[in-house]
Coordinates of C-alpha atoms and ligand atoms in Angstrom, one line a residue:
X1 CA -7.7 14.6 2.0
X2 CA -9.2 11.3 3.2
X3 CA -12.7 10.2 3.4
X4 CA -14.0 8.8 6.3
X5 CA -14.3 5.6 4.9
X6 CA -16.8 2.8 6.5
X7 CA -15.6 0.3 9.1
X8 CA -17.2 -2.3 6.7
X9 CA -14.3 -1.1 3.9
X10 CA -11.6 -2.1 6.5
X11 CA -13.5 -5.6 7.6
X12 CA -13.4 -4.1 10.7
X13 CA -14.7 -5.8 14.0
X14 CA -16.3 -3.3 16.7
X15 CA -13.7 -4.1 18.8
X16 CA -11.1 -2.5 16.9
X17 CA -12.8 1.2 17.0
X18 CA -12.7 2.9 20.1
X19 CA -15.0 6.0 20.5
X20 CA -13.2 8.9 21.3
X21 CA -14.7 12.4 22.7
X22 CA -17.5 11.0 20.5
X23 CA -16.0 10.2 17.5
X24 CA -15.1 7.3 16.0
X25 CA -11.9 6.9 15.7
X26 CA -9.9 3.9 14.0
X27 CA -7.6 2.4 16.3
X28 CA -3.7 1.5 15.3
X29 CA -0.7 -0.1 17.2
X30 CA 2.3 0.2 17.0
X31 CA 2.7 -3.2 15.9
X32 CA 0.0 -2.5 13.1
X33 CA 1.7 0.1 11.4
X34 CA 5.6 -2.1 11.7
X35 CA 3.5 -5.1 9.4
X36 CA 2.2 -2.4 7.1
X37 CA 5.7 -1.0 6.7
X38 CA 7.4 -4.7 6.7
X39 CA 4.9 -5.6 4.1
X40 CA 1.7 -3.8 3.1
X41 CA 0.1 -7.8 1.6
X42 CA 0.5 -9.2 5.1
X43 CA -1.0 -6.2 6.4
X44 CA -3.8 -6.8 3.9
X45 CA -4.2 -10.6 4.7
X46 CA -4.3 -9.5 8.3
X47 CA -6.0 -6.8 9.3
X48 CA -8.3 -6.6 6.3
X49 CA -8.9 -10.1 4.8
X50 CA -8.8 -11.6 8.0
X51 CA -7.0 -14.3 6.0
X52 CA -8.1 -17.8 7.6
X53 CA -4.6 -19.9 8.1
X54 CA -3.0 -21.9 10.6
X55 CA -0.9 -19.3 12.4
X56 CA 1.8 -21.8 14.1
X57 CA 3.5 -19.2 17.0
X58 CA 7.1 -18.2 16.1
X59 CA 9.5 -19.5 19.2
X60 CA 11.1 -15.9 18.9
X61 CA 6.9 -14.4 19.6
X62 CA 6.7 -17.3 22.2
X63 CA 9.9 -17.0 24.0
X64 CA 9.4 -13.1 24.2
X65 CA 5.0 -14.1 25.7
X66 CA 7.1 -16.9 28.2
X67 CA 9.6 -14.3 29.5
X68 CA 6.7 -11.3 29.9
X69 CA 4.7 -13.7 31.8
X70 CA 7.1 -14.6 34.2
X71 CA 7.5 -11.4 34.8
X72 CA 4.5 -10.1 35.2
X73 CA 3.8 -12.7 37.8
X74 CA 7.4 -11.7 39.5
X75 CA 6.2 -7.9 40.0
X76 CA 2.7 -9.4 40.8
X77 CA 3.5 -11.2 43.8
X78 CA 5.7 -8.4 44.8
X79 CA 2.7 -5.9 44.5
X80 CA 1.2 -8.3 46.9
X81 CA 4.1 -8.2 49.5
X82 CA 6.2 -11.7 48.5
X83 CA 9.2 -12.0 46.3
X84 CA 9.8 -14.7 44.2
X85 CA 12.9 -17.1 44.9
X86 CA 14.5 -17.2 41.4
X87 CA 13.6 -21.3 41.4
X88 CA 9.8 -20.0 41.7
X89 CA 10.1 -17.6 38.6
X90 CA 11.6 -20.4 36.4
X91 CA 9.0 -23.0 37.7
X92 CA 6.4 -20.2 36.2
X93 CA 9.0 -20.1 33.3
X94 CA 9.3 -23.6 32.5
X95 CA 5.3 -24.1 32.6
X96 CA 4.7 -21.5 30.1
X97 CA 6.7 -23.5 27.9
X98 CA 4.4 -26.7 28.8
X99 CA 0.9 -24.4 28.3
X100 CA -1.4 -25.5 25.3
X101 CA 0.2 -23.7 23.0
X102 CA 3.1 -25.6 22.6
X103 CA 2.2 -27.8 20.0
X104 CA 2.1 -24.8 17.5
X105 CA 5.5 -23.5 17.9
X106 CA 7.5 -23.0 15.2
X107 CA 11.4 -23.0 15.1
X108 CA 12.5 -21.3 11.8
X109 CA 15.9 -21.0 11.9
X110 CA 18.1 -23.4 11.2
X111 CA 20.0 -25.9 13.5
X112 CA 18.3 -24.4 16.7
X113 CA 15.1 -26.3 18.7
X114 CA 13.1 -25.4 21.3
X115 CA 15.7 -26.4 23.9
X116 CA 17.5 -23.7 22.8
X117 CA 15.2 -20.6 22.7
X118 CA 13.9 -22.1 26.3
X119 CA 17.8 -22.2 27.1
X120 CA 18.1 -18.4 26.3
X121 CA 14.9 -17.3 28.2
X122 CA 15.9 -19.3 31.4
X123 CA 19.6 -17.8 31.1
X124 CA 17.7 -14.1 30.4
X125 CA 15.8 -14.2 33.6
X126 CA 18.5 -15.6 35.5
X127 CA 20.4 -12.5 34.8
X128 CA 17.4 -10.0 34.9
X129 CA 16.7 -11.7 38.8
X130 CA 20.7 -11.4 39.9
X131 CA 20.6 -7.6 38.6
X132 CA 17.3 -6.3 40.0
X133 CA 16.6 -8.0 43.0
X134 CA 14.6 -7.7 45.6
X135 CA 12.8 -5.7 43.3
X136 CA 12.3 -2.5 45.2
X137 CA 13.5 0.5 42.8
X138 CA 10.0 1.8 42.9
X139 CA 6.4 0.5 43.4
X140 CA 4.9 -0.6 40.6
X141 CA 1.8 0.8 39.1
X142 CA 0.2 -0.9 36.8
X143 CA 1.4 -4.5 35.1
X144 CA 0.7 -5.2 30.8
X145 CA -1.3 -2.4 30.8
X146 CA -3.8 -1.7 28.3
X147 CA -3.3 2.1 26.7
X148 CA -5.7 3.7 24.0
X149 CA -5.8 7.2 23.1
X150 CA -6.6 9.3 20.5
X151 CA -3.8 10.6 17.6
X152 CA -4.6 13.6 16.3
X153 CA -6.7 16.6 17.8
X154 CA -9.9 15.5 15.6
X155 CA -9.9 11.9 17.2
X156 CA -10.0 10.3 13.6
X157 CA -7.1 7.8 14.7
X158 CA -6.8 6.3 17.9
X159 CA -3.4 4.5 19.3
X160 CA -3.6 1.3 21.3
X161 CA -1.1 -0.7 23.0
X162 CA 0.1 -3.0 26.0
X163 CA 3.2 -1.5 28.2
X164 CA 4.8 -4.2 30.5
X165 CA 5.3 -2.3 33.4
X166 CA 4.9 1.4 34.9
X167 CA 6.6 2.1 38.3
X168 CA 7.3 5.5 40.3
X169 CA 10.9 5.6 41.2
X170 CA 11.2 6.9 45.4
X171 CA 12.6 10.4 43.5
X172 CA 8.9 10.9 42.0
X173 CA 9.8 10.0 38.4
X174 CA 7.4 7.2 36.5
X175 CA 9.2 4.7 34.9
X176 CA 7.6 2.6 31.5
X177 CA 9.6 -0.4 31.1
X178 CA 9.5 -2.1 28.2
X179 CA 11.0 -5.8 28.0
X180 CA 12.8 -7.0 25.2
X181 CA 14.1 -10.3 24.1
X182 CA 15.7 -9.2 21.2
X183 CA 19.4 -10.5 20.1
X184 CA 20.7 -7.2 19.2
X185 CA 20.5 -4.1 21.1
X186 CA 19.7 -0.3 19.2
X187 CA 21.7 2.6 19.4
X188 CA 20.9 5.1 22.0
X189 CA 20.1 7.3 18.9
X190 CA 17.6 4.5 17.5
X191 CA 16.1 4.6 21.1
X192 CA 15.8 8.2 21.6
X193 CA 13.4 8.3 18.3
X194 CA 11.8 5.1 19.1
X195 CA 8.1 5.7 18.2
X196 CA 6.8 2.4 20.5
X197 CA 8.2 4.7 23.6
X198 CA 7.1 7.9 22.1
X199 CA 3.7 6.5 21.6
X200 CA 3.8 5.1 25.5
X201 CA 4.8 7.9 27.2
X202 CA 1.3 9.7 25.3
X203 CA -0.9 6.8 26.9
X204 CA 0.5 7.4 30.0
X205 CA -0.3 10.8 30.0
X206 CA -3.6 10.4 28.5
X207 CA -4.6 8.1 31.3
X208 CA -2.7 10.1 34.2
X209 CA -2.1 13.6 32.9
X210 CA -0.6 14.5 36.5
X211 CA 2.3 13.0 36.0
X212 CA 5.3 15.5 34.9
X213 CA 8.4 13.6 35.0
X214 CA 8.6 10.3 33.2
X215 CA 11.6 8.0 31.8
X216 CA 11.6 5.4 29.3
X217 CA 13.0 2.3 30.1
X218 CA 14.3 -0.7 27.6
X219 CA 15.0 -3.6 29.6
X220 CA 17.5 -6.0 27.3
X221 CA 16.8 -9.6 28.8
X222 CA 19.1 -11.5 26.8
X223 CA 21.9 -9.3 27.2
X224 CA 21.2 -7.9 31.1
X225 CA 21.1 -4.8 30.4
X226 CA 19.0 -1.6 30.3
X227 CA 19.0 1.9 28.4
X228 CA 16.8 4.7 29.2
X229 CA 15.6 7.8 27.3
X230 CA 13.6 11.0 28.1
X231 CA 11.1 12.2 25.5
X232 CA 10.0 16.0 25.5
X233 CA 7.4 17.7 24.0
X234 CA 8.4 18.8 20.9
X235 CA 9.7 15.1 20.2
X236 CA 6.4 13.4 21.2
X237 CA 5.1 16.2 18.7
X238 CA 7.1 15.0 15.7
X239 CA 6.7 11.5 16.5
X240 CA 2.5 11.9 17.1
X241 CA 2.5 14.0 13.4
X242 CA 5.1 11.0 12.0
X243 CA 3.1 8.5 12.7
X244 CA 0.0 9.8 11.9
X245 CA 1.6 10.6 8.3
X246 CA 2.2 6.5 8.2
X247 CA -1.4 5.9 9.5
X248 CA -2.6 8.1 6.2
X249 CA -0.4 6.0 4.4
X250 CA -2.1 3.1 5.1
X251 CA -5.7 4.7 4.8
X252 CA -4.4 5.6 1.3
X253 CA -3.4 1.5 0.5
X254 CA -6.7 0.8 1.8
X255 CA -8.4 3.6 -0.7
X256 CA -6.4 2.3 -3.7
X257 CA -5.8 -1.2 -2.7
X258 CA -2.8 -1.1 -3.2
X259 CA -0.8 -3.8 -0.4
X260 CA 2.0 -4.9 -2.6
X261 CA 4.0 -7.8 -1.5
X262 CA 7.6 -6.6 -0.4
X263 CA 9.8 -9.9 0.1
X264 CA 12.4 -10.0 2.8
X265 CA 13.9 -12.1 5.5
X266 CA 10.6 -11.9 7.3
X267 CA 8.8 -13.9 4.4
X268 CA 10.4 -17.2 6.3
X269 CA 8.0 -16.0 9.2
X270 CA 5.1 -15.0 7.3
X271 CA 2.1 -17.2 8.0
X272 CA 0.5 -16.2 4.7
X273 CA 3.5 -17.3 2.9
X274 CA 1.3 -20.0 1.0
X275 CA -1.1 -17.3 -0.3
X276 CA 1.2 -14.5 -1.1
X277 CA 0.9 -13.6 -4.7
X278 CA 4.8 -13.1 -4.4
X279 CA 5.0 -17.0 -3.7
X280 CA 2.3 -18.7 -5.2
X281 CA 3.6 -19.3 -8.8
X282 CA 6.6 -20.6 -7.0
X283 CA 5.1 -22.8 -5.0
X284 CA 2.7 -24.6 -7.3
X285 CA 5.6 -24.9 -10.2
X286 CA 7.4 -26.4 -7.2
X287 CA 4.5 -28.9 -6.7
X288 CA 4.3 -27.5 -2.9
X289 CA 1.0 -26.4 -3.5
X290 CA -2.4 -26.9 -5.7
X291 CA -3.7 -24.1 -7.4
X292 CA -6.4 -23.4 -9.3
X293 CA -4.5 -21.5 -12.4
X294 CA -2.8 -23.1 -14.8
X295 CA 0.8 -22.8 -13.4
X296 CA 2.5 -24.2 -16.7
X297 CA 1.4 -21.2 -18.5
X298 CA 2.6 -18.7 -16.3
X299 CA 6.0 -20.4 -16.3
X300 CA 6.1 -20.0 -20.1
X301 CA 4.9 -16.1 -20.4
X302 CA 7.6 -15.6 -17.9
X303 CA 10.5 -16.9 -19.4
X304 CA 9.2 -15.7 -22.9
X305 CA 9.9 -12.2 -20.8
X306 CA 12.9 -12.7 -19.9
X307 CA 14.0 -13.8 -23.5
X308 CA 13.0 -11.2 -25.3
X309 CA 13.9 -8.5 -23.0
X310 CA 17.5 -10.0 -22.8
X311 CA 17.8 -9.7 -26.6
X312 CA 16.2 -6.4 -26.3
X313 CA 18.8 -5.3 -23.7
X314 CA 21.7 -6.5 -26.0
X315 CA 20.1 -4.5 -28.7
X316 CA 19.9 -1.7 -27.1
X317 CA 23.7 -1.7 -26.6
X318 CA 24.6 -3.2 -29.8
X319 CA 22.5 0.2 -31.2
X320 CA 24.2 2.7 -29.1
X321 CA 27.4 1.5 -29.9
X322 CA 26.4 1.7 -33.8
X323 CA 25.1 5.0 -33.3
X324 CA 28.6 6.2 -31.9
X325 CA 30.4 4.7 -34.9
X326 CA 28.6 6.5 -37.6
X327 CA 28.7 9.8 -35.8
X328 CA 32.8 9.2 -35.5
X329 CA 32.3 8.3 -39.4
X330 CA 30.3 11.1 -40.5
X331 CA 32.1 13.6 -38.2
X332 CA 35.5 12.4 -39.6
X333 CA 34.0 12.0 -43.4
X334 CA 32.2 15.3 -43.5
X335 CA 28.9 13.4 -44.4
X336 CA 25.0 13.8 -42.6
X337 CA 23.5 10.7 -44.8
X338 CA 24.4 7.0 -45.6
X339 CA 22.7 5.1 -48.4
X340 CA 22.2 1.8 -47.5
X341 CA 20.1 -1.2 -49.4
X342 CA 17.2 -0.7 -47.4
X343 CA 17.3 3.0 -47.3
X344 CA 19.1 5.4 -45.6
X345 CA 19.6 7.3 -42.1
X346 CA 20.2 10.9 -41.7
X347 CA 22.6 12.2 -38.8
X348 CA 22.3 15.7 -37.2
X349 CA 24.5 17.1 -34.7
X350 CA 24.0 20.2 -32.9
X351 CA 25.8 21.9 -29.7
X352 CA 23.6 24.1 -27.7
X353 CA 23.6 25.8 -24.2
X354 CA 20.7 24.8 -21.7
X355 CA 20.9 25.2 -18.0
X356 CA 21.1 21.8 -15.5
X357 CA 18.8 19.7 -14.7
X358 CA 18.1 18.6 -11.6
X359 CA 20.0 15.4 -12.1
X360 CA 22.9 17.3 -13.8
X361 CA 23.7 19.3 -11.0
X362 CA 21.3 19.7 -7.9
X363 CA 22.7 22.8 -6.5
X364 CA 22.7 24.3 -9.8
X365 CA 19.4 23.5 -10.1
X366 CA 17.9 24.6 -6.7
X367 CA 19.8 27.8 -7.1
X368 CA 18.4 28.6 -10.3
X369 CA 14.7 28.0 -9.0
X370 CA 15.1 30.0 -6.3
X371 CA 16.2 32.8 -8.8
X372 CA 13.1 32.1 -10.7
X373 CA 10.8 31.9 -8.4
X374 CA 11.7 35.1 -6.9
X375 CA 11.2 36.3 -10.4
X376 CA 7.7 34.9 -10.7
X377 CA 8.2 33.4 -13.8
X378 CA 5.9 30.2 -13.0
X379 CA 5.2 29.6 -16.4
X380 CA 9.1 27.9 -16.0
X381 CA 7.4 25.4 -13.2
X382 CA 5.9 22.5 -14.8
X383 CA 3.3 20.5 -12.0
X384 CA 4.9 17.3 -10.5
X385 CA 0.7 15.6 -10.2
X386 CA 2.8 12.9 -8.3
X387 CA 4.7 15.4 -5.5
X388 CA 1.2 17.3 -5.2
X389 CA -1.2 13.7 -5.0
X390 CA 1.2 12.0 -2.7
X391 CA 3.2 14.7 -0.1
X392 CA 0.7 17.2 -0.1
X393 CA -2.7 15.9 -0.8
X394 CA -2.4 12.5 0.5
X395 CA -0.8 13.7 3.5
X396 CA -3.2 16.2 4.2
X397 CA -0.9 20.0 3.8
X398 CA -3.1 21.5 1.6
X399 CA -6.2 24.3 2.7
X400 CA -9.0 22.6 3.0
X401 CA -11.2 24.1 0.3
X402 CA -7.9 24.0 -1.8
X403 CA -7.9 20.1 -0.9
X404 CA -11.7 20.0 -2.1
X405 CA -11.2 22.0 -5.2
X406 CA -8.9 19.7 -6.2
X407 CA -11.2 16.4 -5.4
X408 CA -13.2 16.3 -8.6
X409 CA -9.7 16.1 -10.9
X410 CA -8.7 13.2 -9.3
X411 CA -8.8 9.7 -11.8
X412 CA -8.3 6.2 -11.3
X413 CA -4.9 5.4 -13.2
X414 CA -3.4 2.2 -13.3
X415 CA 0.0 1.4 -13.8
X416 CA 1.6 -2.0 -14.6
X417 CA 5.3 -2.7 -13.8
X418 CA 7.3 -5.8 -14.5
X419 CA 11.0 -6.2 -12.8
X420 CA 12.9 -9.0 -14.2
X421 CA 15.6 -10.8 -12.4
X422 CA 18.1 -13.5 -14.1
X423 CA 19.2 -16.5 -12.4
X424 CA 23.3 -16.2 -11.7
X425 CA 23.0 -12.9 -12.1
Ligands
SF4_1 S1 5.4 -14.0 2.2 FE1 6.7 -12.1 2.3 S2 6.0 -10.8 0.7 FE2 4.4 -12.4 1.0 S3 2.9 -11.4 2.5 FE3 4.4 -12.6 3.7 S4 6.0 -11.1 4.2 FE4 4.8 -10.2 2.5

């Protein structure tokens, strides 16, 4: 069970907690909860340090903000009676491109410009404006719309988010499309347990609870093409209890502080890449930045590591491998002690009977607890503290007074762990 904890502990700004029914409830987007899962450090650096760096705009971010805007001003002046000629749309296109922010673009990948990602986008809406014009397959309702409604019954969470366009269809069904400018498209599995869309179609019905029949709508620019899904109940239920099992997640990280880097592709994006712990070291032994440690002697611990737990490793083998000659030699020679000059070592072998573990043979295993548990031989269970701290008490499935009860064991522990990894290996 989680505190309430104080919108000081989160470095939170009043804008980001929305009063709901009364209570204040801390508000998450989707987006929000995708940086705490790609990496819980860059969720720390930004949406609890508030980390101060130059945040240069990926192309990919700015291609996919040039595209919506052209867009949005498409179904705009349609709303208003006029349809855009396509040249109009990429005039509005092409001067998004020229806008203020285009000196902080950043290209990442390699042997592509800006040409090329503007090349894409122009070639995207080209397509979307052959396929869906004159633009009439229902009136549009609302354009980037800003949605914001509470989680969970209690109102402790709140869910915000911006959906690109909501139309009603002539048959009386409400359309949220969602534009994306992705390369690859999901599969129509992905997309049927897509919590973005799940979490949508709750706004909408938050802010216009009348309406009964609503589709979901990805709009693939790049590719012109579109798939569609239909959420019911019960899956808006298991996606509204999902995510609000990540949300405790991250209101546990924030508890324990615990926002371990987690390096991937995505680091090449990552504006905080220059104060990531994961990177740091690197970068100063590379000379690519100053710090204010003394990098030389973290180079040396380091590779002191790796020395010594490479001999260990070999050890270790070399020792097992011993261990199996003298039990062949004893077993063969009829002996259970070898003098030695510096002593002696005594070898006992025994066979005995003991049921699997878990490891051994997992249906086995499950069987045989079932068996005993029916028995009510509980003395047989030993506690897992980690299985009761983490899946039950963390996320919330234990009785409330059980929950409390349980409060006042609770102790801070802390756990170092060093993974090694070997050059050309
Ligand atoms: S550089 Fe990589 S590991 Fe570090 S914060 Fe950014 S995404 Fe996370």
């Amino acid at each position: 069970m989680i505190d309430f904890i104080s919108r000081e502990a989160y470095n939170l700004s009043i804008d980001e907690i929305i009063y709901s029914g009364g209570i204040m409830a801390r508000s998450y987007s989707n987006s929000r909860i995708g940086t705490f899962n790609t990496c819980p450090r860059q969720y720390k650096f930004q949406y609890i340090e508030k980390a101060a760096v130059e945040k240069p705009v990926s192309v990919e971010a700015f291609l996919g903000a040039a595209v919506h805007h052209s867009l949005e001003k498409l179904y705009t002046m349609k709303m208003n009676g006029r349809v855009q000629t396509l040249e109009e749309l990429l005039a509005s296109y092409n001067e998004y491109w020229e806008g203020p922010d285009k000196e902080s673009i950043k290209v990442t990948r390699e042997n592509l410009g800006v040409e090329d990602y503007i090349k894409v986008g122009t070639e995207a809406l080209t397509k979307y404006y052959e396929k869906y014009k004159p633009f009439d397959d229902g009136d549009t309702l609302a354009l980037e719309k800003n949605i914001s409604f509470p989680l969970d019954p209690a109102g402790r969470f709140s869910i915000s988010g911006k959906i690109d366009r909501i139309s009603i269809r002539k048959d009386g069904v409400v359309e949220i499309v969602d534009y994306k400018t992705k390369a690859f498209l999901p599969t129509q599995q992905l997309l049927n347990d897509d919590e973005q869309m799940g979490l949508y179609q709750m706004g909408v019905r938050y802010l216009w609870p009348d309406f009964e029949r609503i589709e979901l709508k990805q709009i693939f620019l790049r590719q012109g093409t579109e798939m569609k899904t239909v959420m019911d109940e019960d899956k808006l239920e298991e996606i509204r209890y999902r995510v609000f099992q990540k949300i405790l997640e991250i209101e546990l990280a924030v508890i324990e502080d615990n926002f371990p880097p987690r390096e991937s592709a995505i680091c090449d994006w990552c504006v905080y890449f220059e104060l990531c712990p994961a990177k740091r070291h690197r970068l100063a032994i590379e000379d690519e930045i100053a710090v204010e440690f003394d990098a030389e002697q973290g180079r040396r611990l380091a590779e002191e590591y790796l020395v010594i737990n490479d001999e260990k490793k070999k050890l270790e083998s070399k020792l097992k491998a011993l261990k199996e000659d003298i039990v062949r030699y004893c077993t063969n020679y009829d002996v259970s002690n070898l003098a030695a000059p510096r002593g002696s070592i005594t070898i006992s072998s025994q066979e005995t009977q003991a049921f699997p573990g878990k490891t051994d043979d997992e249906e086995a295993y499950l069987e045989i607890s079932m068996y005993i548990r029916n028995a009510g031989l509980d003395e047989c269970f030993k506690l897992d503290q980690n299985i009761l701290y983490k899946d039950f008490y963390v996320r919330e499935k234990l009785p409330h007074d059980l929950a409390e009860k349980l409060s006042k064991y609770l102790v801070k522990k802390r756990r170092d762990t060093i993974r090694t990894y070997y050059k050309g290996q």
